[in-house]
PDB file of C-alpha atoms in Angstrom:
ATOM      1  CA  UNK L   1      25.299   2.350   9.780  1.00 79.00           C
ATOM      2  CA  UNK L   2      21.772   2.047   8.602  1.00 85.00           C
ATOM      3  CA  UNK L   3      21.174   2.550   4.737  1.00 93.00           C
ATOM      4  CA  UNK L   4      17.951   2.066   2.915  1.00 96.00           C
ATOM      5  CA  UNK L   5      17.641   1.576  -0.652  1.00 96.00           C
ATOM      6  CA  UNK L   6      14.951   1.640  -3.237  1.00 97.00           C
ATOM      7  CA  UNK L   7      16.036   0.127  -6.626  1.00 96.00           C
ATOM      8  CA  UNK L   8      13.602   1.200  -8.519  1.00 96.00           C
ATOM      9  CA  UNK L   9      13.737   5.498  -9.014  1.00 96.00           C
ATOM     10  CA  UNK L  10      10.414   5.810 -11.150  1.00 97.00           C
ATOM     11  CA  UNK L  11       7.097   3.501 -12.083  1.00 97.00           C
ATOM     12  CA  UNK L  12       3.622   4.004 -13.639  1.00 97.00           C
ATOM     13  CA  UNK L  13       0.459   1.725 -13.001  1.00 98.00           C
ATOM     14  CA  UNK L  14      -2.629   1.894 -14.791  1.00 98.00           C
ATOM     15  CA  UNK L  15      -5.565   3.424 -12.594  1.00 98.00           C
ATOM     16  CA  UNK L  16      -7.337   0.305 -10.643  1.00 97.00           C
ATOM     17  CA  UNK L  17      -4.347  -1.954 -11.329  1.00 98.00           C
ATOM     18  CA  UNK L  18      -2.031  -2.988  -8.495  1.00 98.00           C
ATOM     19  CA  UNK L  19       1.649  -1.729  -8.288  1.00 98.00           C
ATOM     20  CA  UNK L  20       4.381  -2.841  -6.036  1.00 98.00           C
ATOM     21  CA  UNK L  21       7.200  -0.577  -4.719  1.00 98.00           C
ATOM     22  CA  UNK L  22      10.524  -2.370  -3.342  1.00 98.00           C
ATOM     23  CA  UNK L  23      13.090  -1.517  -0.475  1.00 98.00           C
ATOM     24  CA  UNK L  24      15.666  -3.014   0.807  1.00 98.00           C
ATOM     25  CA  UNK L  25      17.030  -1.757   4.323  1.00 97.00           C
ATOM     26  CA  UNK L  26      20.719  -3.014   6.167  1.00 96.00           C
ATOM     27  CA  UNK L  27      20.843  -2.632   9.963  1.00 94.00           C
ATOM     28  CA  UNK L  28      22.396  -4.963  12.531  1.00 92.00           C
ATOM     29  CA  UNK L  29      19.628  -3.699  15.610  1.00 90.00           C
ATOM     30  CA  UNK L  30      16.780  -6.093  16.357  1.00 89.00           C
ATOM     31  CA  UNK L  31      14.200  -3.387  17.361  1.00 89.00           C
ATOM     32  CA  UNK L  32      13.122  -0.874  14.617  1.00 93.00           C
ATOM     33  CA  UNK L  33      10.523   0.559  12.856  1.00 94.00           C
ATOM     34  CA  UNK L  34       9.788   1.039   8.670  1.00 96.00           C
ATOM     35  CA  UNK L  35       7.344   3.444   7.381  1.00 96.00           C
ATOM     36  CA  UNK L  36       6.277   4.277   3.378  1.00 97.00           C
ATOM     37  CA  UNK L  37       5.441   8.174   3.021  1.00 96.00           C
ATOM     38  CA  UNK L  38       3.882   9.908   0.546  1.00 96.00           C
ATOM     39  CA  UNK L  39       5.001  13.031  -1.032  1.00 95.00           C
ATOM     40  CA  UNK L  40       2.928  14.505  -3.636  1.00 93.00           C
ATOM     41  CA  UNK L  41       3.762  18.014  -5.510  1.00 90.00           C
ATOM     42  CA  UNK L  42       2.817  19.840  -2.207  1.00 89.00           C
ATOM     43  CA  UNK L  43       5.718  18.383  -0.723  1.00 90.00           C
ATOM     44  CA  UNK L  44       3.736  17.410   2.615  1.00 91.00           C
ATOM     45  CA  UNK L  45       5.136  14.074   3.802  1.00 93.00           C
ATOM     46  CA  UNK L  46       2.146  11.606   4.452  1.00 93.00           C
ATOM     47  CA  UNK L  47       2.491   8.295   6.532  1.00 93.00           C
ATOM     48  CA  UNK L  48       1.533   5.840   4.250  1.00 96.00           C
ATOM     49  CA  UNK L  49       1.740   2.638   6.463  1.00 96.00           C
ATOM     50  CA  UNK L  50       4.195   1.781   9.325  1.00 95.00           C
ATOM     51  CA  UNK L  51       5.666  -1.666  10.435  1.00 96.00           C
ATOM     52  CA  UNK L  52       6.894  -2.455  13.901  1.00 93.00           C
ATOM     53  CA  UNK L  53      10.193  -4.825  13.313  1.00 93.00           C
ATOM     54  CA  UNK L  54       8.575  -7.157  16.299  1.00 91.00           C
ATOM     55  CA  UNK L  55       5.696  -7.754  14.670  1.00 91.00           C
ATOM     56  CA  UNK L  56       5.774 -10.589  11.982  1.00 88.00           C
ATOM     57  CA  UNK L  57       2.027  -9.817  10.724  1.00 94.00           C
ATOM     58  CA  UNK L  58       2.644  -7.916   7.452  1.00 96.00           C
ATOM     59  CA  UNK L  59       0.820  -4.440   8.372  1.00 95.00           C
ATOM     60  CA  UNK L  60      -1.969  -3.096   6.007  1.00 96.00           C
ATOM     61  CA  UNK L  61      -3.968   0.489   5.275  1.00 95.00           C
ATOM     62  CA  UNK L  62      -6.964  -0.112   3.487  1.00 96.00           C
ATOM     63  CA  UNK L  63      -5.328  -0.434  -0.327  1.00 97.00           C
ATOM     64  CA  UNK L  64      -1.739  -0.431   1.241  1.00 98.00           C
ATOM     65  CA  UNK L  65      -0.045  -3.509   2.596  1.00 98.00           C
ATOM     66  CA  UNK L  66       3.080  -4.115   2.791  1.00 98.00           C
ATOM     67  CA  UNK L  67       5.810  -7.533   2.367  1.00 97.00           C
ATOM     68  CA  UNK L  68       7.956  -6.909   5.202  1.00 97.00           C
ATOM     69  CA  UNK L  69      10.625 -10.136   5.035  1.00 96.00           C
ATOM     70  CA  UNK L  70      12.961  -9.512   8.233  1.00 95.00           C
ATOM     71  CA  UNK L  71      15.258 -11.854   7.957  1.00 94.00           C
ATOM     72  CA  UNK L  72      15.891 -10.804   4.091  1.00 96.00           C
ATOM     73  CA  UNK L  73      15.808  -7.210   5.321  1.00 96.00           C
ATOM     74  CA  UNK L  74      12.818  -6.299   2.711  1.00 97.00           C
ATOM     75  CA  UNK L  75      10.067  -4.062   2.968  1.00 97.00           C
ATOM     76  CA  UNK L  76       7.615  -3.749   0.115  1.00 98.00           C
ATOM     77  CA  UNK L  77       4.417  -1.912  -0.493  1.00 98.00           C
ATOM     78  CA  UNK L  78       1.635  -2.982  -2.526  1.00 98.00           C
ATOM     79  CA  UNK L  79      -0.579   0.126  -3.716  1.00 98.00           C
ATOM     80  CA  UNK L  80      -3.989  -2.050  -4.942  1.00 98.00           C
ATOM     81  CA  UNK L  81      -6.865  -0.119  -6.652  1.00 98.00           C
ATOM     82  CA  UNK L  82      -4.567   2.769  -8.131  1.00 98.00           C
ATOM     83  CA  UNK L  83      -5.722   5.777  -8.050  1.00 97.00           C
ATOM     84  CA  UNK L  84      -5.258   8.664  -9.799  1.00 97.00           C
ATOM     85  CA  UNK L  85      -4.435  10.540  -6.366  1.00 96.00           C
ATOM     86  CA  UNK L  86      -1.391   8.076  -5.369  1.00 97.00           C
ATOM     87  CA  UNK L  87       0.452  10.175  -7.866  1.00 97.00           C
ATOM     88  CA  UNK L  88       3.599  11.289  -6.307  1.00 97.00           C
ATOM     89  CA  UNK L  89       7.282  10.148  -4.509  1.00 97.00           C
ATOM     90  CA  UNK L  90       7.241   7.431  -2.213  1.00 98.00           C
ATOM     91  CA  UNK L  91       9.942   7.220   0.352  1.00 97.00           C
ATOM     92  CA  UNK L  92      10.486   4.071   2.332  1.00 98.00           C
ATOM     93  CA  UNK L  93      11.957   5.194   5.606  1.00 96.00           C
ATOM     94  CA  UNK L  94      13.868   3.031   8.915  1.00 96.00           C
ATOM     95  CA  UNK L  95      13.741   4.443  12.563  1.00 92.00           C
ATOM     96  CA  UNK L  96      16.082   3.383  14.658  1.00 88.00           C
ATOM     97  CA  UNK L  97      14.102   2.814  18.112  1.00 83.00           C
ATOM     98  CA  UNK L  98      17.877   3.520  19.208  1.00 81.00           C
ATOM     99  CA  UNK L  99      18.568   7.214  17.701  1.00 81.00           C
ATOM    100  CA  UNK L 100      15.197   7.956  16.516  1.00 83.00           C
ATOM    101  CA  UNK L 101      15.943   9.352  13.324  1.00 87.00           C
ATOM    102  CA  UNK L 102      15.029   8.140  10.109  1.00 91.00           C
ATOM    103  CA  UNK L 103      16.715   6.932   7.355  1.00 93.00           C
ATOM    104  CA  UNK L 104      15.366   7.729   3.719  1.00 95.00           C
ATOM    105  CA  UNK L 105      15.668   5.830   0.966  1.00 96.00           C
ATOM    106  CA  UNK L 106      15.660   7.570  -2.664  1.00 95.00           C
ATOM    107  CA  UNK L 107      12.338   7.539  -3.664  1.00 96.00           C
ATOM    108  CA  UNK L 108      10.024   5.600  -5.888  1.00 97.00           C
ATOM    109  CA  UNK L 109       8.245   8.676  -8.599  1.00 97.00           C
ATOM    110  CA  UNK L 110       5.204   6.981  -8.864  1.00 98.00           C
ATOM    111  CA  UNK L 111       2.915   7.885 -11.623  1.00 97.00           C
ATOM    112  CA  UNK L 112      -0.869   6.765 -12.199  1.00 98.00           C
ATOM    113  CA  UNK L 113      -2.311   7.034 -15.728  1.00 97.00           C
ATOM    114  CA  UNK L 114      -5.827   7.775 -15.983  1.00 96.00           C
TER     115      UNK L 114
ATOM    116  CA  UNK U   1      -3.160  12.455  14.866  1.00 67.00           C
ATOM    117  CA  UNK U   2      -0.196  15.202  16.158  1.00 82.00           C
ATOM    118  CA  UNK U   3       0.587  18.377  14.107  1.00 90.00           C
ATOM    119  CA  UNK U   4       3.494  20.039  13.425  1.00 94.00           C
ATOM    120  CA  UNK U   5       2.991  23.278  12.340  1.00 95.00           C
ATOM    121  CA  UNK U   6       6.250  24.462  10.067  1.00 96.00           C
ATOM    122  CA  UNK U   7       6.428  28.926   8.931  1.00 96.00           C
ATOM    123  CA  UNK U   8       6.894  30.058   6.269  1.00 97.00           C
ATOM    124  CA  UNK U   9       6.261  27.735   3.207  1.00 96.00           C
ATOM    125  CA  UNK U  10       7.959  29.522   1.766  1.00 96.00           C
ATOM    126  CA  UNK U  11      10.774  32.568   1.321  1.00 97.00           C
ATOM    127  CA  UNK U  12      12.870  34.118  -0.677  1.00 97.00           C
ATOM    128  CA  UNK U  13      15.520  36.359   0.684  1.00 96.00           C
ATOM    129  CA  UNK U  14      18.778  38.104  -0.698  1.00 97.00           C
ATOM    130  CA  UNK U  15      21.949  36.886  -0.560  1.00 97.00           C
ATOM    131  CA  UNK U  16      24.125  38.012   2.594  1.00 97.00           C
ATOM    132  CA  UNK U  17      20.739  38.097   4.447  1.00 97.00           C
ATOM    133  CA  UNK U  18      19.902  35.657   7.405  1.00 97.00           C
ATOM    134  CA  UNK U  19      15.770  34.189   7.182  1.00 98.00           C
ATOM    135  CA  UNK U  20      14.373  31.839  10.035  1.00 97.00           C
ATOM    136  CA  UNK U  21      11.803  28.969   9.720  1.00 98.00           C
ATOM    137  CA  UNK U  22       9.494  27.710  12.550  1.00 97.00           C
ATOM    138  CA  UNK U  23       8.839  24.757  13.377  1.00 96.00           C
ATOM    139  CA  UNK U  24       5.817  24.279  16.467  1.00 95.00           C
ATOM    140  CA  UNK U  25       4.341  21.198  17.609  1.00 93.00           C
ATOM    141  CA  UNK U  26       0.640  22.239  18.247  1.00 92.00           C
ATOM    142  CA  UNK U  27      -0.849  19.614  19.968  1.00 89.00           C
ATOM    143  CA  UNK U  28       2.102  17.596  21.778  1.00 89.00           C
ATOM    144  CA  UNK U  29       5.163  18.356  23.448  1.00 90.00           C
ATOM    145  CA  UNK U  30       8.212  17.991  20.869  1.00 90.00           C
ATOM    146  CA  UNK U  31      10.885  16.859  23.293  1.00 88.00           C
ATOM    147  CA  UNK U  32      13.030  16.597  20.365  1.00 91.00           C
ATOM    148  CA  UNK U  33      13.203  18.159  16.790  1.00 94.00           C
ATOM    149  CA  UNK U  34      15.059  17.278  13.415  1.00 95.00           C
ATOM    150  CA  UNK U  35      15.797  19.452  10.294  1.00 97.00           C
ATOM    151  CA  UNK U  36      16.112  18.187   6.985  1.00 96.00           C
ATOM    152  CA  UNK U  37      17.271  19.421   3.671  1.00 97.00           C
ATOM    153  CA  UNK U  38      15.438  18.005   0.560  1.00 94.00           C
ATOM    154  CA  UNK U  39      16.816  18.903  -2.834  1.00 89.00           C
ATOM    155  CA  UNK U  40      14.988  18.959  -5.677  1.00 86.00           C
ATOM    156  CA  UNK U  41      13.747  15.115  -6.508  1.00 84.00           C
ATOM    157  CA  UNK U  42      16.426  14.278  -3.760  1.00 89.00           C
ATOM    158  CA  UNK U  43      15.759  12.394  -0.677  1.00 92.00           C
ATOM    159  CA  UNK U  44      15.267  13.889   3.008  1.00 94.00           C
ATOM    160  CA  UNK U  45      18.382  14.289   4.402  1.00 94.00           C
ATOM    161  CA  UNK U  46      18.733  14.912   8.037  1.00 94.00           C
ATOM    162  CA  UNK U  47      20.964  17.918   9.142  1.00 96.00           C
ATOM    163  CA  UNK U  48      20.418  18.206  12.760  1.00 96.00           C
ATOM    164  CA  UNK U  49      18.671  16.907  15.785  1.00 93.00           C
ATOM    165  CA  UNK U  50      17.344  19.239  18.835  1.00 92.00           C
ATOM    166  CA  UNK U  51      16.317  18.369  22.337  1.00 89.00           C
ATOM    167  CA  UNK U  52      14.299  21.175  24.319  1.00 86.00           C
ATOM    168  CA  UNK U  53      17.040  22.762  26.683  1.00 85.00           C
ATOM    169  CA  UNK U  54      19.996  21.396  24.597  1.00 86.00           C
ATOM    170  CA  UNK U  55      22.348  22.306  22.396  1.00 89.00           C
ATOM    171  CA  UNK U  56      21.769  20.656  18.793  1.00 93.00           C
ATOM    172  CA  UNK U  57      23.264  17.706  17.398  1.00 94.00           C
ATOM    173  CA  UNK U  58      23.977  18.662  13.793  1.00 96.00           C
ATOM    174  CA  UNK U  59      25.368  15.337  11.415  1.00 95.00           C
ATOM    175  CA  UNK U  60      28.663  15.336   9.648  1.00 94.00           C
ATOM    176  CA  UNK U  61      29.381  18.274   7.227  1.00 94.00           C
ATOM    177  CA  UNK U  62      26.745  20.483   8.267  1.00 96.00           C
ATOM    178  CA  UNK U  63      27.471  23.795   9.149  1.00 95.00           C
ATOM    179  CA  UNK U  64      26.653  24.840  13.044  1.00 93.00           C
ATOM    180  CA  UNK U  65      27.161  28.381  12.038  1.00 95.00           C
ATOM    181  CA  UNK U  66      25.346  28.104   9.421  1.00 96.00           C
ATOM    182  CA  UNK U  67      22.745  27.103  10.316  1.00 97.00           C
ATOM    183  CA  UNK U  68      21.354  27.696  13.843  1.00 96.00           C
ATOM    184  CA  UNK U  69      19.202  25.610  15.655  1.00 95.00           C
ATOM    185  CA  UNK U  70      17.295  27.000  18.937  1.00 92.00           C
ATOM    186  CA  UNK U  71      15.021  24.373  20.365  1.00 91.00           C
ATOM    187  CA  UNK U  72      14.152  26.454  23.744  1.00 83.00           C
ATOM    188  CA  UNK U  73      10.315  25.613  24.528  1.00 91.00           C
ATOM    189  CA  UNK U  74       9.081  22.271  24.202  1.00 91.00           C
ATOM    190  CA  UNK U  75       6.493  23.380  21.262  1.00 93.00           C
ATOM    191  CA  UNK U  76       9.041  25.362  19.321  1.00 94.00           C
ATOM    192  CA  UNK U  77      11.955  25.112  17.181  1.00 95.00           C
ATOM    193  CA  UNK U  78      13.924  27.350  14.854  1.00 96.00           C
ATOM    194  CA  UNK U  79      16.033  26.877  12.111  1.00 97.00           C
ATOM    195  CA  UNK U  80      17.791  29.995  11.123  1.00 97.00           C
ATOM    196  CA  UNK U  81      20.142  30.129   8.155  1.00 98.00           C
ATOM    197  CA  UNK U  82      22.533  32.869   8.334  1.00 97.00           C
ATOM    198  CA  UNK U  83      23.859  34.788   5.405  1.00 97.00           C
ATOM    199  CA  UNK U  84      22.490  33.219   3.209  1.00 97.00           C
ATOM    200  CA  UNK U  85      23.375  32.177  -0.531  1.00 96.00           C
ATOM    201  CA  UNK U  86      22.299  30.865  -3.361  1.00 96.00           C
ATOM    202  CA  UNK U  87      23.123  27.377  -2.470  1.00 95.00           C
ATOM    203  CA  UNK U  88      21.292  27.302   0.615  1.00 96.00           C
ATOM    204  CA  UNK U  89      18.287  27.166  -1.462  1.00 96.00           C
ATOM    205  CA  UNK U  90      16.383  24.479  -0.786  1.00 96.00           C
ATOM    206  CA  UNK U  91      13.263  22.521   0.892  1.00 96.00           C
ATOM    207  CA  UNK U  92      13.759  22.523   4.497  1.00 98.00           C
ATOM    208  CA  UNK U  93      11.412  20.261   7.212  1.00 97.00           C
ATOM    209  CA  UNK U  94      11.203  19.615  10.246  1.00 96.00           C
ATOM    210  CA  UNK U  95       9.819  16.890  12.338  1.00 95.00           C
ATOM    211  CA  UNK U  96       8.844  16.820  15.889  1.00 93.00           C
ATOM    212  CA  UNK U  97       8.451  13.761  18.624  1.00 89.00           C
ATOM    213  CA  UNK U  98       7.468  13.279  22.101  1.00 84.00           C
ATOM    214  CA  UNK U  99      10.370  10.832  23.576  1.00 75.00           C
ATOM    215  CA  UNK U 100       7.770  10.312  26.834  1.00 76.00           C
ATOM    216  CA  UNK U 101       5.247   8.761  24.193  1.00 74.00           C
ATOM    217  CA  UNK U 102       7.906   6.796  22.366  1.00 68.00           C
ATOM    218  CA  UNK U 103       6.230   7.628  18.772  1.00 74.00           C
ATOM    219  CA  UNK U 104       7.734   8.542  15.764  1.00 81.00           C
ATOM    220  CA  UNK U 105       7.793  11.642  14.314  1.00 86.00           C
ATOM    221  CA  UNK U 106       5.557  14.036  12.398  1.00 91.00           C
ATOM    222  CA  UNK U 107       6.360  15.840   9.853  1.00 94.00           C
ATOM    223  CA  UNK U 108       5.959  19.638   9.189  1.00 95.00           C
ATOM    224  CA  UNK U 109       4.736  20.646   5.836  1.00 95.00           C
ATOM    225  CA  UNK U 110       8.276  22.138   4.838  1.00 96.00           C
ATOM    226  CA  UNK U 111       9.478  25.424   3.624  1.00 97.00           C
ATOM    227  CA  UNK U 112      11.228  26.446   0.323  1.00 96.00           C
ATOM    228  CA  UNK U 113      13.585  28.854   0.823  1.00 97.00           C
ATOM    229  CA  UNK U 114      15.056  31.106  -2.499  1.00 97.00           C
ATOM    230  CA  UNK U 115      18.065  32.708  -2.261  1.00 97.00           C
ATOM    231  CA  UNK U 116      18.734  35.724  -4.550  1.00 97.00           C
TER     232      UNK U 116
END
């Protein structure tokens, strides 16, 4: 079974720094996907950035890139620029191109301070 | 980008009472549907999966009679929670994908549901 885990349950950046979130993901298929949403106080769930497991190119979003390590089964995103708006739970997220349904990690609570 | 449309936000209902949430897909056609629960700063966790025509596919230790899952057009899906209590209270979502497209899924803006 798939599991997905993010170690680290709440962090603060200053505005315009640079923050990193981690996740960690076990799965024995070859073909999957990894997404980072966004879930501020609204609780609307926002695609943040997505990764194809094919593709070795790390994917980026404008300030959002991500570390994705297959072979360590890692998939980080970097939040550069902060801004006071990226306030709120990150969720890193596997799809099984199998199933189709996701797997959630925890969540990261992250907090910007003005 | 594809919307799912998810009604109400929320709802609060009495206890013994049975309240239904909507979920439509308003600009694709959602072959398949999931339901999650979310509990308060809790992760997503998935409850059931619909395809249009089918019976639902509800994961371990979820109630079927509980909670009832029509998926009958390919734009629609409800999740209806039958006499309800206390402890159903919760964030519901649903998400909604076009298998023909091979996509992921997008997400429906959720509903919080009260039980009194």
């Amino acid at each position: 079974a798939q599991t997905v885990t993010q170690s680290q349950p709440e962090m603060s950046v200053q505005e315009a720094e640079t923050v990193t979130l981690s996740c960690t993901y076990d799965t024995s298929e070859n073909n999957y996907y990894l997404f980072w949403y966004k879930q501020p106080p609204s609780r609307q769930m926002i695609l943040v950035i997505r990764q194809e497991a094919y593709k070795q190119q790390n994917a980026t979003e404008n300030r959002f890139s991500v570390n994705f390590q297959k072979a360590a089964k890692s998939f980080s995103l970097k939040i550069s620029d902060s801004q006071l708006g990226d306030t709120a739970m990150y969720f890193c997220a596997f799809l099984s191109s199998g199933t189709y349904k996701y797997i959630f990690g925890t969540g990261t609570r992250l907090k910007v301070l003005a | 980008g594809a919307v799912v449309s998810q009604h109400p936000s929320w709802v609060i209902c009495k206890s013994g009472t049975s309240v239904k949430i909507e979920c439509r897909s308003l600009d694709f056609q959602a072959t398949t549907m999931f339901w999650y629960r979310q509990f308060p700063k809790q992760s997503l966790m998935l409850m059931a999966t619909s395809n249009e025509g089918s019976k639902a596919t509800y994961e371990q230790g979820v109630e079927k009679d509980k909670f009832l899952i029509n998926h009958a057009s390919l734009t629609l899906s409800t999740l209806t929670v039958t006499s309800a209590h206390p402890e159903d209270s919760s964030f519901y979502i649903c998400s909604a994908r076009d298998q023909t497209l091979n996509t992921e899924a997008f997400f429906g803006q959720g509903t919080r549901l009260t039980v009194v």
